[in-house]
Amino acid sequence: MMQRKSARERLAGVAQPAFVLDKDMGAPVLTDAGRFAATDSEGRPVVPLTAAQKYHFDTKGWLAIPGVLDAAEIEEMREFVLRLAAEPESIAEHQRSPVGGPLQRLTDHPVVIGFAQEFIYNPFTDGGGESLENDAGYGFRQEHSFVTVRRAGGGRRGAQGDGTFGPHNGNGMMRLPGDCHHYQAFPGRAYAGMTRIVWELNEVGRDDGGTLLLSGSHKAAYPAPEEIFSADSSLWETCACPAGSVLMFTEALTHSGQVWRNPDRARVAVFNCYNSIHAKWHNWDPPAAVLADMPPKRRSLYRPVYVAGNWIREEEASAQR
């Protein structure tokens, strides 16, 4: 009698699923290395997502990666956020921005690039034979950023996000084109459109009051039940993470802030948002002086919103250095 193989045995050695999306009369979208940036704007190697991380994000709609920043980075960035929120005049005027000072290094952090290359950037050409991403510029955009400092009792300083409970978004598979709050998935490939990436610069305990996430709701086919309008519903998830961690979630996911409850430390966080090269939801752009202070490759995150011809040539980037 033939012994049936286990699921693990059947999966062992299975090749990476084919990129099934087609373009131009059925020609497959190519994923060769030349269509991806290999390093960030400071030469740090891109950190690709693991198979487990990709699976987690696709199934849940969010992913937390602990301990991405080291102690020196955390301290420098936390101090900058606290000053930006409470004493902006103590910062040089041209750096008073959530992407200014040391925070600009978060905008194209190698972990962010690895995520965006998997879930936001599509490595097709625009018909002219050039890839929208290469080692001179990125094929996705940063379209929004703010910082927040939340304290127990409701005290809060920052541009947005007072921690009020207010569930929103979800059902991302059912959105029409033009709405950035959507999620698409095919065998071997998924697209998250607009994605929020949160850098936690203080520890967040499970009961402290971090972001609430309704796992799987980015693919939901049914209306949300009434019980999600209670923050105590068992449907909600949150995650504990040490300082220096990053939380990524698609804006197609139902999520919410909540009041910060830990009296011993504030929530100090940077909320960045990314989107496709052809899309823009927020009416936000970094100050010109902050852009001028960035390396050319980093500045490519803020180039105009369109596709045809919107690639960065290496010789042009070199001329701007």
CSV table of C-alpha atoms in Angstrom, one decimal:
chain,number,residue,atom,x,y,z
A,1,MET,CA,0.0,0.0,0.0
A,2,MET,CA,1.4,3.4,-1.0
A,3,GLN,CA,2.1,5.7,1.9
A,4,ARG,CA,0.7,9.2,1.5
A,5,LYS,CA,3.2,12.0,1.8
A,6,SER,CA,2.6,14.5,4.5
A,7,ALA,CA,1.9,18.2,3.7
A,8,ARG,CA,5.4,19.1,4.8
A,9,GLU,CA,6.9,16.5,2.4
A,10,ARG,CA,4.7,17.7,-0.5
A,11,LEU,CA,5.8,21.3,0.1
A,12,ALA,CA,9.5,20.5,0.4
A,13,GLY,CA,11.4,21.7,-2.6
A,14,VAL,CA,8.4,23.4,-4.2
A,15,ALA,CA,9.6,26.2,-6.4
A,16,GLN,CA,8.6,29.8,-5.8
A,17,PRO,CA,5.1,30.3,-7.3
A,18,ALA,CA,5.2,31.8,-10.8
A,19,PHE,CA,4.4,35.5,-11.1
A,20,VAL,CA,1.0,35.0,-12.8
A,21,LEU,CA,0.2,38.6,-13.7
A,22,ASP,CA,0.4,39.3,-17.4
A,23,LYS,CA,0.9,42.5,-19.5
A,24,ASP,CA,0.9,43.5,-23.1
A,25,MET,CA,-0.8,40.7,-25.1
A,26,GLY,CA,-0.2,38.2,-22.3
A,27,ALA,CA,3.5,38.7,-21.9
A,28,PRO,CA,4.4,37.7,-18.3
A,29,VAL,CA,5.6,40.4,-15.9
A,30,LEU,CA,9.3,39.7,-15.3
A,31,THR,CA,10.9,39.7,-11.8
A,32,ASP,CA,14.6,39.6,-12.7
A,33,ALA,CA,17.0,41.3,-10.3
A,34,GLY,CA,17.6,44.3,-12.6
A,35,ARG,CA,14.0,45.5,-11.9
A,36,PHE,CA,14.7,45.9,-8.2
A,37,ALA,CA,16.9,48.1,-6.0
A,38,ALA,CA,19.5,46.0,-4.2
A,39,THR,CA,20.4,48.7,-1.6
A,40,ASP,CA,18.9,51.7,0.1
A,41,SER,CA,20.1,55.3,-0.5
A,42,GLU,CA,23.0,54.8,2.0
A,43,GLY,CA,24.2,51.5,0.5
A,44,ARG,CA,22.6,49.3,3.1
A,45,PRO,CA,21.4,45.9,1.5
A,46,VAL,CA,17.7,45.5,1.1
A,47,VAL,CA,16.2,43.0,3.6
A,48,PRO,CA,13.6,40.8,1.8
A,49,LEU,CA,10.7,39.4,3.6
A,50,THR,CA,10.9,35.7,4.6
A,51,ALA,CA,8.3,33.2,3.4
A,52,ALA,CA,6.7,33.2,6.9
A,53,GLN,CA,6.5,37.0,6.9
A,54,LYS,CA,4.9,37.1,3.5
A,55,TYR,CA,2.3,34.5,4.5
A,56,HIS,CA,1.6,36.3,7.8
A,57,PHE,CA,1.0,39.6,6.1
A,58,ASP,CA,-1.2,38.1,3.3
A,59,THR,CA,-3.4,36.1,5.7
A,60,LYS,CA,-3.7,38.7,8.5
A,61,GLY,CA,-3.2,42.0,6.7
A,62,TRP,CA,-0.5,43.1,9.1
A,63,LEU,CA,3.0,42.2,10.2
A,64,ALA,CA,5.2,43.2,13.1
A,65,ILE,CA,9.0,42.9,13.0
A,66,PRO,CA,10.6,43.4,16.4
A,67,GLY,CA,13.9,45.1,17.1
A,68,VAL,CA,14.7,46.5,13.7
A,69,LEU,CA,16.5,49.6,15.1
A,70,ASP,CA,19.5,49.6,17.4
A,71,ALA,CA,19.7,51.4,20.7
A,72,ALA,CA,21.6,54.4,19.3
A,73,GLU,CA,19.1,54.9,16.5
A,74,ILE,CA,16.1,54.6,18.9
A,75,GLU,CA,17.5,57.1,21.3
A,76,GLU,CA,18.3,59.7,18.6
A,77,MET,CA,15.0,59.3,16.8
A,78,ARG,CA,12.9,59.3,20.0
A,79,GLU,CA,14.5,62.5,21.1
A,80,PHE,CA,13.8,64.1,17.7
A,81,VAL,CA,10.1,63.0,17.8
A,82,LEU,CA,9.7,64.4,21.4
A,83,ARG,CA,11.2,67.7,20.4
A,84,LEU,CA,9.2,67.9,17.1
A,85,ALA,CA,5.9,67.2,19.0
A,86,ALA,CA,6.5,69.5,22.0
A,87,GLU,CA,9.3,72.0,21.1
A,88,PRO,CA,9.5,72.3,17.3
A,89,GLU,CA,11.3,75.6,17.6
A,90,SER,CA,14.3,73.7,19.1
A,91,ILE,CA,14.8,72.0,15.7
A,92,ALA,CA,16.2,73.9,12.7
A,93,GLU,CA,13.3,75.1,10.7
A,94,HIS,CA,14.2,73.3,7.5
A,95,GLN,CA,14.1,70.0,9.4
A,96,ARG,CA,10.8,70.3,11.3
A,97,SER,CA,9.2,67.4,9.5
A,98,PRO,CA,8.3,63.8,10.3
A,99,VAL,CA,10.8,62.9,7.6
A,100,GLY,CA,13.4,65.4,8.8
A,101,GLY,CA,16.5,64.9,10.8
A,102,PRO,CA,17.3,61.3,11.7
A,103,LEU,CA,13.8,60.2,10.8
A,104,GLN,CA,14.5,60.5,7.1
A,105,ARG,CA,16.6,57.3,7.4
A,106,LEU,CA,13.3,55.4,8.2
A,107,THR,CA,11.7,56.4,4.8
A,108,ASP,CA,13.8,54.0,2.8
A,109,HIS,CA,15.0,51.7,5.5
A,110,PRO,CA,16.1,48.3,4.0
A,111,VAL,CA,13.2,46.5,5.8
A,112,VAL,CA,10.7,49.0,4.3
A,113,ILE,CA,12.2,48.5,0.8
A,114,GLY,CA,12.0,44.7,1.2
A,115,PHE,CA,8.3,44.9,2.1
A,116,ALA,CA,7.4,47.4,-0.6
A,117,GLN,CA,9.1,45.4,-3.3
A,118,GLU,CA,6.9,42.4,-2.4
A,119,PHE,CA,3.6,44.1,-1.7
A,120,ILE,CA,3.5,47.6,-3.3
A,121,TYR,CA,5.9,47.8,-6.3
A,122,ASN,CA,5.0,46.0,-9.5
A,123,PRO,CA,8.1,45.3,-11.6
A,124,PHE,CA,6.7,45.9,-15.0
A,125,THR,CA,8.0,48.4,-17.6
A,126,ASP,CA,6.0,51.3,-19.0
A,127,GLY,CA,6.4,50.1,-22.6
A,128,GLY,CA,9.7,51.8,-23.2
A,129,GLY,CA,11.7,48.9,-21.9
A,130,GLU,CA,12.8,50.6,-18.7
A,131,SER,CA,11.9,49.3,-15.2
A,132,LEU,CA,10.1,51.6,-12.8
A,133,GLU,CA,12.6,50.6,-10.2
A,134,ASN,CA,16.4,50.1,-10.4
A,135,ASP,CA,19.4,50.8,-8.3
A,136,ALA,CA,19.0,54.6,-8.9
A,137,GLY,CA,15.4,54.9,-7.7
A,138,TYR,CA,12.4,53.2,-6.2
A,139,GLY,CA,9.3,52.0,-7.9
A,140,PHE,CA,6.9,53.0,-5.1
A,141,ARG,CA,6.2,56.3,-3.2
A,142,GLN,CA,6.0,57.5,0.3
A,143,GLU,CA,2.8,59.6,0.4
A,144,HIS,CA,2.3,60.6,4.0
A,145,SER,CA,4.0,60.8,7.4
A,146,PHE,CA,3.2,62.0,10.9
A,147,VAL,CA,4.5,61.5,14.4
A,148,THR,CA,2.6,61.0,17.6
A,149,VAL,CA,3.4,61.1,21.4
A,150,ARG,CA,0.5,59.6,23.4
A,151,ARG,CA,0.4,59.6,27.2
A,152,ALA,CA,-1.9,57.8,29.7
A,153,GLY,CA,-5.0,59.9,30.4
A,154,GLY,CA,-5.4,61.1,26.9
A,155,GLY,CA,-2.4,63.5,26.7
A,156,ARG,CA,-1.1,63.6,23.2
A,157,ARG,CA,1.2,65.7,21.1
A,158,GLY,CA,1.7,65.3,17.4
A,159,ALA,CA,0.3,66.1,14.0
A,160,GLN,CA,-2.4,63.4,14.1
A,161,GLY,CA,-3.7,60.4,16.1
A,162,ASP,CA,-5.1,61.2,19.5
A,163,GLY,CA,-5.8,57.5,20.2
A,164,THR,CA,-9.6,57.8,19.9
A,165,PHE,CA,-11.2,54.4,19.2
A,166,GLY,CA,-12.7,54.6,15.7
A,167,PRO,CA,-12.7,51.4,13.5
A,168,HIS,CA,-12.4,52.1,9.8
A,169,ASN,CA,-11.5,50.5,6.4
A,170,GLY,CA,-11.7,46.8,5.6
A,171,ASN,CA,-13.2,44.8,2.8
A,172,GLY,CA,-10.3,45.7,0.6
A,173,MET,CA,-10.9,43.0,-2.0
A,174,MET,CA,-14.2,44.7,-2.9
A,175,ARG,CA,-12.9,48.2,-3.6
A,176,LEU,CA,-13.2,49.7,-7.1
A,177,PRO,CA,-10.1,50.9,-9.0
A,178,GLY,CA,-9.1,54.4,-7.9
A,179,ASP,CA,-9.7,53.7,-4.2
A,180,CYS,CA,-6.2,53.1,-2.7
A,181,HIS,CA,-7.7,51.2,0.3
A,182,HIS,CA,-7.7,47.9,-1.5
A,183,TYR,CA,-6.0,44.5,-1.5
A,184,GLN,CA,-5.5,42.1,-4.4
A,185,ALA,CA,-4.2,38.6,-4.3
A,186,PHE,CA,-3.4,35.9,-6.9
A,187,PRO,CA,-1.5,32.6,-6.6
A,188,GLY,CA,2.1,33.6,-5.7
A,189,ARG,CA,1.5,37.4,-5.7
A,190,ALA,CA,-0.4,40.0,-3.6
A,191,TYR,CA,-0.7,43.7,-3.8
A,192,ALA,CA,-1.4,45.9,-0.8
A,193,GLY,CA,-1.8,49.3,-2.4
A,194,MET,CA,-1.6,51.9,0.3
A,195,THR,CA,0.2,50.5,3.4
A,196,ARG,CA,0.9,52.1,6.8
A,197,ILE,CA,4.3,51.5,8.3
A,198,VAL,CA,4.6,52.4,12.0
A,199,TRP,CA,7.9,52.7,13.8
A,200,GLU,CA,7.6,52.3,17.6
A,201,LEU,CA,10.3,54.1,19.4
A,202,ASN,CA,9.2,53.1,22.9
A,203,GLU,CA,8.2,49.6,24.0
A,204,VAL,CA,4.5,48.8,23.4
A,205,GLY,CA,3.0,46.2,25.8
A,206,ARG,CA,0.0,44.1,24.8
A,207,ASP,CA,-2.3,46.0,27.2
A,208,ASP,CA,-0.7,49.5,26.7
A,209,GLY,CA,-3.0,50.8,24.0
A,210,GLY,CA,-1.2,50.1,20.7
A,211,THR,CA,-2.9,49.9,17.3
A,212,LEU,CA,-5.9,47.6,17.1
A,213,LEU,CA,-6.1,45.3,14.0
A,214,LEU,CA,-9.0,43.1,12.7
A,215,SER,CA,-7.0,40.3,11.2
A,216,GLY,CA,-8.2,39.1,7.8
A,217,SER,CA,-10.7,41.9,7.3
A,218,HIS,CA,-8.7,43.2,4.3
A,219,LYS,CA,-10.2,40.2,2.4
A,220,ALA,CA,-13.6,40.2,4.1
A,221,ALA,CA,-16.6,39.4,1.9
A,222,TYR,CA,-19.2,40.2,4.6
A,223,PRO,CA,-20.1,43.4,6.4
A,224,ALA,CA,-18.4,43.9,9.8
A,225,PRO,CA,-20.5,42.7,12.8
A,226,GLU,CA,-21.8,45.2,15.3
A,227,GLU,CA,-19.4,43.8,18.0
A,228,ILE,CA,-16.3,45.4,16.4
A,229,PHE,CA,-17.6,48.8,17.6
A,230,SER,CA,-16.5,47.7,21.0
A,231,ALA,CA,-12.7,47.9,21.7
A,232,ASP,CA,-13.2,44.9,24.0
A,233,SER,CA,-14.4,42.6,21.2
A,234,SER,CA,-12.4,39.4,20.9
A,235,LEU,CA,-12.2,40.0,17.2
A,236,TRP,CA,-9.6,42.7,17.7
A,237,GLU,CA,-5.9,41.9,17.9
A,238,THR,CA,-2.9,44.0,18.9
A,239,CYS,CA,0.7,43.2,19.3
A,240,ALA,CA,3.4,43.8,21.9
A,241,CYS,CA,6.8,44.9,20.6
A,242,PRO,CA,10.1,46.2,21.9
A,243,ALA,CA,11.3,49.7,21.1
A,244,GLY,CA,12.7,49.9,17.6
A,245,SER,CA,10.1,47.6,16.1
A,246,VAL,CA,8.1,48.2,12.9
A,247,LEU,CA,4.4,47.4,12.4
A,248,MET,CA,3.1,47.2,8.8
A,249,PHE,CA,-0.6,47.0,7.9
A,250,THR,CA,-2.5,47.5,4.7
A,251,GLU,CA,-5.0,50.4,4.8
A,252,ALA,CA,-7.5,47.9,3.4
A,253,LEU,CA,-7.5,46.3,6.9
A,254,THR,CA,-10.1,47.3,9.5
A,255,HIS,CA,-8.0,49.0,12.2
A,256,SER,CA,-8.2,51.6,14.9
A,257,GLY,CA,-6.3,53.6,17.4
A,258,GLN,CA,-7.1,53.4,21.1
A,259,VAL,CA,-6.3,55.4,24.3
A,260,TRP,CA,-2.8,54.9,25.6
A,261,ARG,CA,-3.0,53.4,29.1
A,262,ASN,CA,0.6,52.9,30.3
A,263,PRO,CA,1.4,55.6,32.9
A,264,ASP,CA,5.1,54.7,33.0
A,265,ARG,CA,6.0,55.5,29.3
A,266,ALA,CA,4.4,57.3,26.4
A,267,ARG,CA,3.8,55.9,23.0
A,268,VAL,CA,6.3,57.5,20.7
A,269,ALA,CA,5.8,56.5,17.1
A,270,VAL,CA,6.4,57.6,13.5
A,271,PHE,CA,3.5,56.7,11.1
A,272,ASN,CA,4.7,56.6,7.5
A,273,CYS,CA,2.5,55.6,4.5
A,274,TYR,CA,3.4,54.2,1.1
A,275,ASN,CA,1.6,53.8,-2.2
A,276,SER,CA,2.1,52.8,-5.8
A,277,ILE,CA,4.0,55.1,-8.1
A,278,HIS,CA,0.7,55.9,-10.0
A,279,ALA,CA,-1.4,56.7,-6.9
A,280,LYS,CA,-1.8,59.4,-4.3
A,281,TRP,CA,-4.4,59.6,-1.5
A,282,HIS,CA,-3.1,62.2,0.9
A,283,ASN,CA,-2.6,65.9,0.2
A,284,TRP,CA,0.9,65.8,1.7
A,285,ASP,CA,4.5,66.4,0.5
A,286,PRO,CA,7.7,66.8,2.4
A,287,PRO,CA,9.1,70.4,2.7
A,288,ALA,CA,11.4,71.3,-0.2
A,289,ALA,CA,14.3,72.0,2.3
A,290,VAL,CA,14.0,68.4,3.7
A,291,LEU,CA,14.0,66.9,0.2
A,292,ALA,CA,17.1,68.9,-0.7
A,293,ASP,CA,18.9,67.3,2.2
A,294,MET,CA,18.2,63.8,1.0
A,295,PRO,CA,20.3,61.6,-1.2
A,296,PRO,CA,18.9,61.4,-4.8
A,297,LYS,CA,17.8,57.8,-4.4
A,298,ARG,CA,15.7,58.7,-1.3
A,299,ARG,CA,14.2,61.7,-3.1
A,300,SER,CA,12.8,59.3,-5.7
A,301,LEU,CA,10.2,58.3,-3.1
A,302,TYR,CA,8.6,61.7,-3.7
A,303,ARG,CA,8.7,62.1,-7.4
A,304,PRO,CA,5.5,63.0,-9.4
A,305,VAL,CA,2.6,60.5,-9.6
A,306,TYR,CA,2.5,58.8,-13.0
A,307,VAL,CA,3.8,55.7,-14.7
A,308,ALA,CA,5.0,56.4,-18.3
A,309,GLY,CA,8.6,57.4,-18.3
A,310,ASN,CA,8.6,57.7,-14.5
A,311,TRP,CA,11.9,55.8,-13.9
A,312,ILE,CA,15.2,57.2,-12.6
A,313,ARG,CA,18.2,56.9,-14.8
A,314,GLU,CA,21.5,56.1,-13.1
A,315,GLU,CA,23.3,58.9,-14.9
A,316,GLU,CA,20.7,61.4,-13.8
A,317,ALA,CA,21.0,60.3,-10.2
A,318,SER,CA,24.7,60.5,-10.3
A,319,ALA,CA,24.6,64.1,-11.6
A,320,GLN,CA,22.4,65.1,-8.6
A,321,ARG,CA,24.8,63.6,-6.0
